[in-house]
Amino acid sequence: MAILVDENSKILIQGITGSYGGRHAKLSLDYGTQVVAGVTPGKGGQLFENRVPIFDTVSEAVRETGATVSTIFVPPPFAGDAILEAADAGVDLIVCITEGIPVVDMMRVKAVLKDYPHCRLIGPNCPGLVTPGRGEQSHGGCRIGIAPGYIHRRGGIGIVSRSGTLTYEAVWQVTNLGMGQSTCVGIGGDPINGTSHLDVLKLFNDDPETEAIIMIGEIGGTREEEAAAWAKEHCRKPIAGFIAGATAPPGRRMGHAGAIISGGQGTAEAKKAAMREAGIMVAETPAEIGATLVKAMNK
Amino acid sequence: MNIHEYQAKQLFDEYGVASPRGKVAETPEQARQAAEEIGSNLVIKAQIHAGGRGKGTFKSGFQGGVHLCSSPADVEAKATQMLGQTLITHQTGPEGKLVSKVMVAESVEIARELYFAIVMDRATERPVIMASTAGGMDIEEVAHDTPEKILREGVHPLNGFQPYQGRKLAAFLGLSGAQAAAAGKLFTNLYNLFLAKDCSLVEVNPLVVTKSGEVLALDAKFNFDDNALYRQKQVAAMRDITEEDPREVAASEYALNYIGLDGNIACLVNGAGLAMATMDIIKFSGGEPANFLDVGGGASKEQVTAAFKIILGDPNVKGILINIFGGIMDCNIIAEGVIAAVKEVGLSLPLVVRLEGNNVAMGKQTLAASGLNLVSADNLADAAAKIVKAIAA
């Protein structure tokens, strides 16, 4: 079953004609993803890669193609607006890849999205999500965003992470252990975002295909602690975790806008402690995430 | 991004946030002129991006980065002792900071010291005001010891700061009458400033009530949302690169994310989470990371070359670990960048390279064919162990 998306999901891409959006639209198509439309205001009527119709508006794209998911590859000054356009057009899921959106813009977007309770936002500043296919090198699945497709394999491990490349490490370790992933969700590195670890844990908990979960976090904020507290009471499946940033100095923004230890809060130590307290097995190094998952599953 | 006290005062003046009269000066002569304009009750303050100035000491032996002065001549004399000298405080580190500007201000007679801050709070996804009757102290200590002295007041993201909230905060702070009205106006104007300039934090500590009943922002610390600098030209122009680590300044010129640390194993990684995790595993394997460096997802060969050169320019670095998991990043671009950089600056340090992901086969091939003296690793644990071993050799 997987969560959020599968091989049947119809995807539109806002910003498909930009070089970044275009490159990843092509990689998604190569993976077998149903990219059915692109949206770039002013470029409606053109065709992407001679096969995907481009529209001026998300509304038109949804009406003409039945797309229910939008991926946003729009530059920071316009990305907040792009998110709200997609919500207004009635998509079920918005995945915003864009890094660099001002935090005030996201504050306002989140407040407005309360008017669209059936619409979920993932990101921004995220690598997207992948539900692997069942074909050669997991071809035939749904790849939204920028992850390399070939590292995945369809299976029973759900992965939720704030990171991009660190997530690929975990995915690759799982695949090399002979297991596979149900869905991999990158929630992104920004301090105000659409979907939290907790939101995704709940979805994995209710997904029949997901047998065990990997949760990857980093310094900053208290979302991992909230997720751990919920998991302790409610999660029926084993969880393994890793927190990046044990060696990060306080007060510095470590790349991700949300990766900052502030006023003593948001340290890696505090998160690891909260996770262990909740029965989550915590990997001490990023190289051991797969092995820690195996321990958690055998507990 | 941080700014100086005199720049914070410029922003305060622009937005009607009441603060003592003050002017910035770059020479003792300018300082004296500023003092003459201000009149009596003078104070001179060294301008650096760090707190604890009052109790700091200059490398020359001169004590204190903040001085009350008896006259413009006294101001000029103190300015001579400060300008061009290095001030060490408990927040600057032992190397201290060079003072190239001072602020000459009106010193006020303080009746009460309060605390007022606005922070963009990620938990509630809105600006949150923190007000405390314990001003002039470390707010984290207050939060720990006497949390009842702090009021946290959230501001609705769509509606903004309401006058009733100003009255509520004033009442909590024990202000009434004209002082409450002045405080309410200050809070409103500060909130408008906070939003208008895309701040992540504005901290006024202390917010003072003077003996003559004025409510003034005596000192302020600003942090700005780096993501918003593209639309904040005035704020961006306030950047003082002499206050920043020169390696980080060089990195930012190539749009690289670099943070210098104290260790001797440098790393070059794609992705912030993986870069943090790489620092962590270096430490776990017995080494000390020299830096955080994220080349990002779209790094060009030129950026990779620049990143490599910055690393090689750090005298503490005894070895380098390159860890790339290519999602958007093309492993062959990394390989070409490494080769180009090494050819430009030469390489005599141990280099361990771990590549995985997009176009990895070509990347590994390119490195192997280069003839460079480097060690290849297949996974993260192997890579960390190898670099720690290599620098110990």
XYZ file of C-alpha atoms in Angstrom:
692
model
C 0.000 0.000 0.000
C 2.698 2.485 0.977
C 1.699 5.970 2.108
C 0.758 9.215 0.362
C 1.682 8.163 -3.185
C 2.095 5.034 -5.259
C 2.606 4.001 -8.875
C -0.930 5.204 -9.711
C -0.497 8.724 -8.421
C -0.739 11.478 -11.028
C 1.823 14.190 -10.499
C 2.097 17.724 -11.817
C 5.268 19.774 -11.559
C 5.236 23.526 -10.951
C 8.447 24.994 -12.373
C 8.945 22.177 -14.878
C 10.550 24.504 -17.424
C 13.338 25.622 -15.057
C 16.619 23.699 -15.425
C 16.355 22.205 -11.948
C 12.679 21.247 -12.274
C 13.194 19.975 -15.790
C 16.114 17.758 -14.898
C 14.198 16.079 -12.112
C 10.972 15.851 -14.055
C 12.904 13.785 -16.597
C 14.459 11.572 -13.897
C 11.013 10.976 -12.422
C 9.609 10.059 -15.815
C 12.547 7.681 -16.379
C 11.713 6.055 -13.038
C 8.201 5.359 -14.273
C 6.457 8.113 -12.319
C 3.191 9.355 -13.805
C 4.181 12.946 -14.423
C 1.047 14.083 -16.257
C 1.433 17.863 -16.347
C 3.740 20.789 -15.848
C 2.847 24.337 -14.846
C 4.800 27.459 -15.745
C 2.820 30.700 -16.079
C 3.237 31.939 -19.655
C 4.386 28.641 -21.108
C 1.010 26.944 -21.346
C 0.518 24.970 -24.549
C 4.118 23.750 -24.758
C 5.170 20.143 -24.310
C 7.881 18.922 -21.937
C 10.090 16.191 -23.425
C 7.529 15.953 -26.244
C 5.102 14.182 -23.974
C 4.052 16.163 -20.875
C 1.616 19.049 -21.467
C 2.464 22.370 -19.813
C -0.250 24.668 -18.490
C -0.350 28.274 -17.331
C -2.162 27.451 -14.097
C -2.411 24.580 -11.641
C -6.206 24.689 -11.884
C -6.111 24.074 -15.595
C -3.563 21.281 -15.192
C -5.710 19.554 -12.576
C -8.858 19.928 -14.661
C -7.275 18.597 -17.836
C -5.204 15.733 -16.394
C -6.721 14.721 -13.066
C -3.399 15.273 -11.239
C -3.778 15.088 -7.452
C -0.190 15.783 -6.381
C 1.936 18.828 -7.090
C 5.711 19.077 -6.855
C 7.078 22.587 -6.564
C 10.438 23.554 -8.084
C 9.785 27.293 -7.994
C 12.431 29.815 -6.774
C 12.111 31.142 -3.193
C 10.521 34.535 -3.939
C 7.562 32.827 -5.653
C 7.341 29.478 -3.913
C 4.907 30.488 -1.155
C 2.502 31.735 -3.805
C 2.959 28.507 -5.771
C 1.998 26.448 -2.707
C -1.186 28.451 -2.203
C -2.075 28.205 -5.888
C -1.827 24.432 -5.687
C -3.976 24.300 -2.546
C -6.559 26.515 -4.226
C -6.584 24.210 -7.252
C -7.643 21.347 -5.030
C -4.640 19.016 -5.043
C -4.420 16.512 -2.188
C -0.673 16.694 -1.688
C 1.893 19.436 -2.273
C 5.601 18.618 -2.117
C 7.756 21.740 -2.055
C 11.402 21.089 -2.893
C 12.499 24.745 -2.827
C 15.207 25.769 -0.372
C 15.496 29.372 0.798
C 11.894 30.452 1.348
C 11.787 33.240 3.981
C 10.368 31.906 7.232
C 7.714 34.635 7.403
C 6.354 33.448 4.051
C 6.000 29.909 5.420
C 4.346 31.247 8.568
C 1.711 32.914 6.400
C 1.322 29.919 4.068
C 0.732 27.562 7.016
C -1.884 29.917 8.437
C -3.753 30.031 5.106
C -3.467 26.265 4.560
C -5.709 25.805 7.601
C -8.501 26.700 5.182
C -7.632 23.587 3.133
C -7.746 20.733 5.663
C -7.763 18.050 2.950
C -4.546 19.318 1.443
C -1.222 18.158 2.885
C 2.011 20.066 2.398
C 5.381 18.343 2.646
C 8.465 20.570 2.865
C 9.730 23.075 1.910
C 13.438 22.520 1.548
C 12.920 18.797 1.183
C 14.115 16.094 -1.233
C 10.568 14.835 -1.791
C 9.230 11.313 -1.457
C 9.635 7.944 -3.130
C 7.388 4.907 -3.153
C 9.629 2.390 -4.927
C 8.389 0.353 -7.866
C 8.581 -3.373 -8.283
C 10.627 -3.367 -11.471
C 14.330 -3.415 -12.264
C 16.199 -1.075 -9.829
C 12.792 -0.280 -8.299
C 11.547 1.170 -11.563
C 7.819 1.702 -11.886
C 7.252 3.505 -8.622
C 6.505 7.113 -7.765
C 9.497 9.419 -7.398
C 8.624 12.960 -6.378
C 11.541 15.347 -6.000
C 15.245 14.736 -6.323
C 16.272 11.421 -4.790
C 18.258 8.917 -6.862
C 15.802 6.205 -7.860
C 18.150 3.243 -8.152
C 19.039 3.067 -4.430
C 15.454 2.100 -3.554
C 13.688 -1.261 -3.461
C 10.048 -1.949 -2.652
C 9.592 -3.468 0.767
C 8.390 -2.911 4.322
C 10.539 -0.181 5.833
C 9.080 3.305 6.156
C 11.624 6.126 6.304
C 10.996 9.688 7.479
C 13.786 12.249 7.548
C 14.606 15.956 7.600
C 17.603 15.390 5.390
C 18.199 14.616 1.715
C 21.516 12.855 1.224
C 21.546 11.431 4.747
C 18.235 9.786 3.867
C 19.804 8.218 0.782
C 22.489 6.725 3.069
C 19.768 5.079 5.139
C 17.832 3.904 2.073
C 20.969 2.402 0.563
C 21.865 0.606 3.796
C 18.355 -0.888 3.965
C 18.465 -2.003 0.329
C 21.908 -3.561 0.776
C 20.655 -5.526 3.788
C 18.167 -7.207 1.462
C 15.162 -5.287 2.739
C 13.124 -2.606 0.980
C 11.155 0.586 1.561
C 7.396 1.133 1.581
C 7.710 4.892 1.228
C 10.573 7.313 1.955
C 9.443 10.763 3.038
C 11.772 13.756 3.219
C 10.072 16.376 5.394
C 12.835 18.902 4.861
C 15.181 21.115 6.830
C 13.187 24.284 7.428
C 11.980 25.416 10.867
C 8.371 25.927 9.747
C 7.187 23.190 7.420
C 4.091 21.339 6.316
C 4.531 17.846 7.713
C 6.348 16.641 10.828
C 7.975 13.368 11.868
C 4.886 12.717 13.987
C 2.523 13.147 11.032
C 4.460 10.555 9.039
C 4.858 8.112 11.940
C 1.066 8.059 12.256
C 0.714 7.227 8.560
C 3.316 4.445 8.757
C 1.664 3.083 11.884
C -1.610 2.639 9.951
C -0.032 1.330 6.721
C -0.316 -2.470 6.366
C 2.749 -2.608 4.108
C 5.068 -0.860 6.584
C 6.627 -3.270 9.099
C 9.259 -1.055 10.697
C 10.301 2.569 10.611
C 13.480 4.623 10.399
C 13.303 8.165 11.769
C 16.158 10.552 10.940
C 16.375 13.938 12.599
C 18.856 16.678 13.342
C 19.484 19.501 15.759
C 16.924 22.295 16.099
C 13.374 22.444 17.374
C 11.537 19.784 19.324
C 9.642 17.822 16.679
C 11.629 14.615 17.178
C 10.805 14.719 20.887
C 7.092 15.159 20.117
C 7.171 12.248 17.686
C 8.995 10.063 20.202
C 6.472 10.839 22.947
C 3.607 9.798 20.666
C 5.420 6.691 19.462
C 5.941 5.520 23.041
C 2.180 5.369 23.590
C 0.835 4.517 20.156
C 3.305 3.094 17.664
C 2.893 -0.655 17.127
C 5.960 -1.025 14.913
C 9.679 -1.046 15.748
C 11.512 2.231 15.146
C 15.222 2.907 14.623
C 16.560 6.441 14.601
C 19.538 8.697 14.014
C 20.077 12.341 14.940
C 22.665 14.383 13.040
C 24.544 17.228 14.650
C 26.012 15.843 17.877
C 29.165 17.809 17.036
C 27.427 20.992 15.884
C 28.330 24.159 17.837
C 25.380 25.934 19.512
C 23.831 29.001 17.925
C 25.039 28.272 14.379
C 22.736 27.447 11.454
C 24.189 24.189 10.063
C 23.149 24.491 6.450
C 19.444 23.816 6.960
C 17.514 26.867 8.171
C 16.016 24.717 10.931
C 19.269 23.098 12.062
C 20.193 25.425 14.904
C 20.583 24.894 18.643
C 18.899 27.893 20.218
C 18.740 28.880 23.867
C 19.978 25.443 24.858
C 17.067 23.790 23.050
C 17.168 21.381 20.151
C 20.387 19.501 20.928
C 21.151 16.097 19.466
C 21.588 14.705 22.980
C 18.111 15.744 24.083
C 16.541 14.214 20.989
C 18.420 10.934 21.339
C 17.438 10.734 25.002
C 13.766 11.329 24.168
C 13.895 8.670 21.466
C 15.546 6.071 23.707
C 13.058 6.845 26.450
C 10.324 6.024 23.914
C 11.842 2.661 23.058
C 13.353 3.831 19.774
C 16.773 2.282 19.069
C 19.210 5.081 18.262
C 22.177 4.560 15.916
C 25.344 6.140 17.255
C 26.756 6.754 13.783
C 25.149 7.274 10.367
C 26.916 4.120 9.142
C 24.896 1.966 11.534
C 21.353 3.042 10.701
C 20.569 -0.173 8.816
C 22.139 -2.370 11.485
C 20.219 -0.526 14.199
C 16.987 -1.136 12.315
C 17.723 -4.861 12.281
C 18.302 -4.778 16.055
C 15.040 -2.906 16.566
C 13.146 -5.443 14.452
C 14.636 -8.354 16.349
C 13.989 -6.896 19.804
C 23.324 37.797 10.019
C 24.217 40.128 12.938
C 24.551 43.897 13.078
C 26.221 46.460 15.365
C 24.484 48.413 18.109
C 24.720 51.660 16.126
C 23.016 49.979 13.156
C 20.291 48.650 15.446
C 19.803 52.243 16.584
C 19.394 53.334 12.940
C 16.616 50.784 12.550
C 15.053 51.885 15.848
C 15.085 55.524 14.735
C 13.484 54.584 11.425
C 10.632 52.763 13.166
C 10.039 55.070 16.109
C 11.442 52.715 18.751
C 12.613 55.100 21.451
C 16.274 54.814 22.394
C 18.895 57.149 23.920
C 20.463 59.663 21.538
C 23.641 58.315 19.973
C 26.025 58.607 17.038
C 28.638 56.343 15.570
C 32.258 57.491 15.202
C 35.288 56.036 13.412
C 37.940 58.476 14.681
C 38.572 60.162 18.066
C 37.786 63.489 16.382
C 34.390 62.250 15.191
C 33.755 60.879 18.670
C 34.427 64.283 20.225
C 32.115 65.980 17.700
C 29.370 63.481 18.447
C 29.826 64.160 22.163
C 29.518 67.899 21.591
C 26.212 67.356 19.780
C 24.834 65.144 22.494
C 25.840 67.422 25.354
C 26.271 66.060 28.833
C 25.755 62.617 30.384
C 27.956 60.861 27.899
C 28.806 57.209 27.403
C 31.152 55.654 24.848
C 30.656 52.074 23.681
C 32.938 49.908 21.530
C 31.053 48.479 18.541
C 31.591 44.721 18.196
C 29.291 41.757 17.458
C 29.527 40.375 20.981
C 28.185 41.054 24.427
C 29.997 41.547 27.708
C 31.721 44.702 26.449
C 31.527 46.547 29.766
C 33.569 43.909 31.573
C 35.919 43.235 28.676
C 39.593 44.121 28.417
C 41.599 45.401 25.477
C 44.775 43.597 24.455
C 46.582 46.852 25.185
C 45.557 46.527 28.832
C 42.890 49.231 28.709
C 39.920 48.034 30.758
C 36.299 48.069 29.661
C 34.579 48.506 26.307
C 31.901 50.803 27.760
C 32.761 54.019 29.670
C 30.854 56.896 31.146
C 32.566 60.131 30.143
C 32.735 63.522 31.813
C 33.226 65.653 28.699
C 33.761 65.596 24.921
C 37.504 65.726 25.590
C 37.151 62.660 27.809
C 35.179 60.957 25.033
C 37.970 61.706 22.591
C 40.578 60.324 24.999
C 38.619 57.098 25.540
C 37.984 56.747 21.802
C 41.748 56.931 21.230
C 42.188 54.011 23.627
C 39.512 51.916 21.891
C 39.673 52.540 18.150
C 41.995 50.180 16.308
C 42.440 48.065 19.441
C 41.288 44.503 20.116
C 38.633 43.951 22.803
C 38.306 40.589 24.551
C 35.038 39.737 26.323
C 33.595 36.483 27.638
C 31.733 36.197 24.343
C 34.500 36.980 21.842
C 36.853 34.112 22.556
C 40.483 34.709 23.525
C 41.370 36.256 20.167
C 38.963 39.163 20.798
C 37.499 41.501 18.188
C 38.995 44.549 16.536
C 37.142 47.772 17.374
C 36.880 50.029 14.333
C 33.863 52.045 15.429
C 32.501 53.412 18.681
C 29.093 54.753 19.568
C 28.851 57.939 21.607
C 25.513 58.078 23.369
C 23.539 59.868 25.998
C 23.806 57.963 29.241
C 20.499 57.741 31.045
C 19.628 57.387 34.701
C 18.057 53.994 35.006
C 15.163 53.454 37.397
C 14.234 49.947 36.202
C 15.731 47.366 33.851
C 13.324 45.158 31.901
C 13.693 42.621 29.113
C 11.785 42.505 25.810
C 12.350 40.225 22.854
C 10.529 39.021 19.770
C 11.493 35.676 18.277
C 10.080 33.752 15.321
C 8.925 30.685 17.218
C 9.006 27.452 15.218
C 6.897 25.474 17.710
C 3.847 27.760 17.447
C 4.714 28.994 13.949
C 4.377 32.675 14.810
C 6.297 35.534 16.365
C 6.422 35.216 20.134
C 7.166 38.096 22.465
C 9.113 37.414 25.635
C 8.891 40.112 28.293
C 10.498 39.995 31.702
C 10.862 42.207 34.742
C 14.385 40.802 35.150
C 16.230 42.993 32.668
C 19.982 43.288 32.320
C 20.398 39.574 33.079
C 20.901 36.419 31.095
C 17.368 35.461 30.029
C 18.189 31.752 29.998
C 19.140 31.955 33.665
C 15.917 33.819 34.423
C 13.920 31.204 32.515
C 15.609 28.524 34.566
C 15.527 30.133 38.022
C 12.483 32.407 38.034
C 10.291 31.548 35.048
C 7.358 33.422 36.593
C 9.195 36.628 35.740
C 8.754 35.957 32.014
C 5.567 36.418 29.988
C 5.383 34.763 26.571
C 2.839 36.341 24.261
C 2.216 34.932 20.782
C 1.255 37.197 17.897
C -1.306 35.866 15.424
C 0.404 35.453 12.037
C -2.397 37.013 10.024
C -3.677 39.692 12.398
C -0.466 41.004 13.884
C 0.278 42.686 17.186
C -2.848 44.075 18.835
C -3.001 47.128 21.132
C -4.560 45.015 23.901
C -1.408 42.884 23.837
C 0.691 46.010 24.398
C -1.468 46.849 27.447
C -1.176 43.273 28.710
C 2.603 43.309 28.425
C 2.870 46.743 30.053
C 0.744 45.593 32.988
C 2.885 42.466 33.403
C 5.983 44.639 33.457
C 4.498 46.822 36.196
C 4.073 49.869 33.966
C 1.120 52.218 34.184
C -0.072 55.608 32.987
C 2.199 57.446 30.556
C 4.879 54.767 30.842
C 2.432 52.062 29.794
C 1.388 54.128 26.797
C 5.006 54.755 25.799
C 5.824 51.088 26.224
C 2.821 50.016 24.145
C 3.948 52.296 21.340
C 7.516 50.969 21.560
C 6.290 47.365 21.415
C 4.082 48.037 18.392
C 6.844 49.815 16.513
C 9.368 47.119 17.369
C 6.980 44.449 16.129
C 6.513 46.320 12.849
C 10.294 46.550 12.511
C 10.648 42.826 13.283
C 8.312 41.925 10.405
C 9.437 44.575 7.970
C 13.087 43.511 8.133
C 12.476 39.725 8.213
C 14.044 39.318 11.651
C 14.386 35.966 13.370
C 15.175 37.656 16.702
C 15.155 41.112 18.236
C 16.290 41.245 21.846
C 16.210 44.462 23.884
C 18.160 43.839 27.066
C 17.798 46.026 28.982
C 14.632 47.886 28.121
C 14.886 50.694 30.663
C 12.551 52.993 32.490
C 14.560 56.111 33.257
C 14.289 58.222 36.388
C 12.485 60.823 34.317
C 9.907 58.229 33.291
C 10.977 57.524 29.711
C 10.827 53.994 28.314
C 13.897 53.360 26.136
C 15.614 50.486 24.338
C 19.095 50.706 25.800
C 20.730 47.896 23.833
C 19.562 45.579 21.110
C 20.582 42.366 19.431
C 19.193 41.563 15.998
C 19.290 38.327 13.999
C 17.924 38.270 10.481
C 16.450 35.425 8.418
C 19.258 34.630 5.959
C 16.645 33.324 3.507
C 15.116 36.791 3.298
C 18.270 38.813 2.669
C 17.544 38.783 -1.059
C 14.662 41.169 -0.346
C 16.303 43.147 2.451
C 18.875 45.337 0.680
C 19.265 47.797 3.562
C 19.889 45.006 6.043
C 22.202 43.129 3.688
C 24.267 46.309 3.315
C 24.785 46.376 7.094
C 26.854 43.202 6.986
C 30.296 43.665 8.568
C 32.540 41.003 7.115
C 35.414 41.959 9.427
C 33.344 40.449 12.232
C 33.090 37.105 10.449
C 35.459 34.176 10.067
C 37.391 34.937 6.826
C 36.997 31.325 5.701
C 33.239 31.648 6.005
C 33.315 34.929 4.113
C 35.302 33.309 1.294
C 32.856 30.396 1.206
C 29.810 32.641 1.019
C 31.252 34.293 -2.069
C 30.782 30.946 -3.810
C 27.394 30.304 -2.216
C 28.871 27.483 -0.145
C 27.682 26.607 3.338
C 30.825 26.575 5.472
C 31.324 26.770 9.233
C 34.836 26.653 10.677
C 35.531 24.513 13.716
C 38.695 23.749 15.674
C 39.657 20.268 14.535
C 42.097 18.937 11.955
C 40.042 16.675 9.679
C 38.309 18.713 7.005
C 35.218 17.444 5.257
C 33.465 18.276 2.015
C 29.978 16.823 1.755
C 26.825 17.289 -0.246
C 23.788 17.923 1.930
C 23.540 19.563 5.336
C 22.263 16.489 7.209
C 24.959 14.276 5.743
C 27.586 16.970 6.410
C 26.606 17.092 10.096
C 26.547 13.297 10.230
C 30.015 13.175 8.640
C 31.380 15.524 11.326
C 29.721 13.280 13.913
C 31.249 10.060 12.593
C 34.709 11.639 12.345
C 34.478 12.490 16.034
C 33.050 9.082 16.848
C 35.995 7.460 15.055
C 38.495 9.377 17.176
C 39.101 12.436 15.001
C 38.182 16.119 15.305
C 36.227 17.794 12.490
C 37.787 21.008 11.175
C 34.633 22.299 9.529
C 31.091 21.867 8.327
C 30.906 22.196 4.555
C 27.877 21.540 2.395
C 28.490 21.970 -1.320
C 24.766 21.682 -1.896
C 22.860 19.949 -4.610
C 23.721 22.009 -7.652
C 27.418 22.715 -7.020
C 29.406 23.616 -10.103
C 32.989 22.497 -10.718
C 34.071 26.051 -9.765
C 32.277 25.859 -6.421
C 33.812 22.499 -5.628
C 37.231 23.889 -6.563
C 36.653 26.903 -4.315
C 35.477 24.674 -1.443
C 38.573 22.551 -1.722
C 40.853 25.595 -1.728
C 39.224 27.040 1.395
C 39.778 23.737 3.158
C 43.402 23.566 2.033
C 43.909 27.158 3.205
C 43.163 26.209 6.836
C 46.523 25.571 8.570
C 44.955 23.246 11.144
C 43.828 20.752 8.528
C 45.880 17.539 8.507
C 43.600 15.424 6.312
C 40.506 15.652 4.174
C 37.428 13.482 3.860
C 35.186 13.929 0.854
C 31.835 12.213 1.311
C 29.400 12.513 -1.553
C 26.094 10.752 -1.976
C 24.895 12.022 -5.326
C 21.178 12.658 -5.554
C 21.179 15.801 -7.659
C 24.933 15.981 -7.274
C 26.762 14.258 -10.093
C 29.709 12.240 -8.699
C 31.692 12.945 -11.826
C 31.344 16.725 -11.318
C 32.758 16.271 -7.819
C 35.603 14.185 -9.189
C 36.431 16.821 -11.829
C 36.265 19.579 -9.202
C 38.609 17.735 -6.857
C 41.097 17.099 -9.633
C 40.980 20.731 -10.810
C 41.448 22.048 -7.273
C 44.318 19.754 -6.480
C 46.036 20.755 -9.736
C 45.662 24.408 -8.775
C 46.862 24.245 -5.181
C 48.715 20.970 -4.946
C 47.941 18.216 -2.438
C 50.285 16.932 0.236
C 47.685 15.896 2.791
C 45.936 12.544 3.097
C 42.678 12.533 1.140
C 39.955 9.943 1.534
C 37.115 10.013 -0.963
C 33.837 8.211 -0.593
C 31.471 8.511 -3.557
C 28.027 6.993 -3.963
C 24.937 7.732 -6.011
C 24.308 9.545 -9.267
C 26.968 8.718 -11.875
C 29.239 7.091 -9.257
C 30.895 4.676 -11.649
C 32.133 7.519 -13.859
C 33.211 9.562 -10.826
C 35.291 6.726 -9.396
C 36.795 6.097 -12.805
C 37.741 9.761 -13.222
C 39.445 9.816 -9.827
C 41.288 6.555 -10.453
C 42.549 7.771 -13.818
C 43.748 11.087 -12.388
C 46.860 9.657 -10.753
C 46.061 11.594 -7.570
C 47.312 10.209 -4.277
C 43.978 9.439 -2.669
C 42.309 6.625 -0.771
C 38.920 5.365 -1.844
C 36.282 4.233 0.652
C 33.051 2.384 0.005
C 30.974 3.333 2.987
C 30.902 5.962 5.698
C 32.401 3.907 8.502
C 35.266 2.815 6.263
C 35.842 6.420 5.143
C 35.970 7.826 8.679
C 38.261 5.083 9.931
C 40.611 5.588 6.985
C 41.000 9.343 7.392
C 41.559 9.113 11.142
C 44.202 6.454 10.543
C 45.807 8.435 7.705
C 46.403 11.554 9.776
C 47.788 9.568 12.654
C 50.383 8.001 10.391
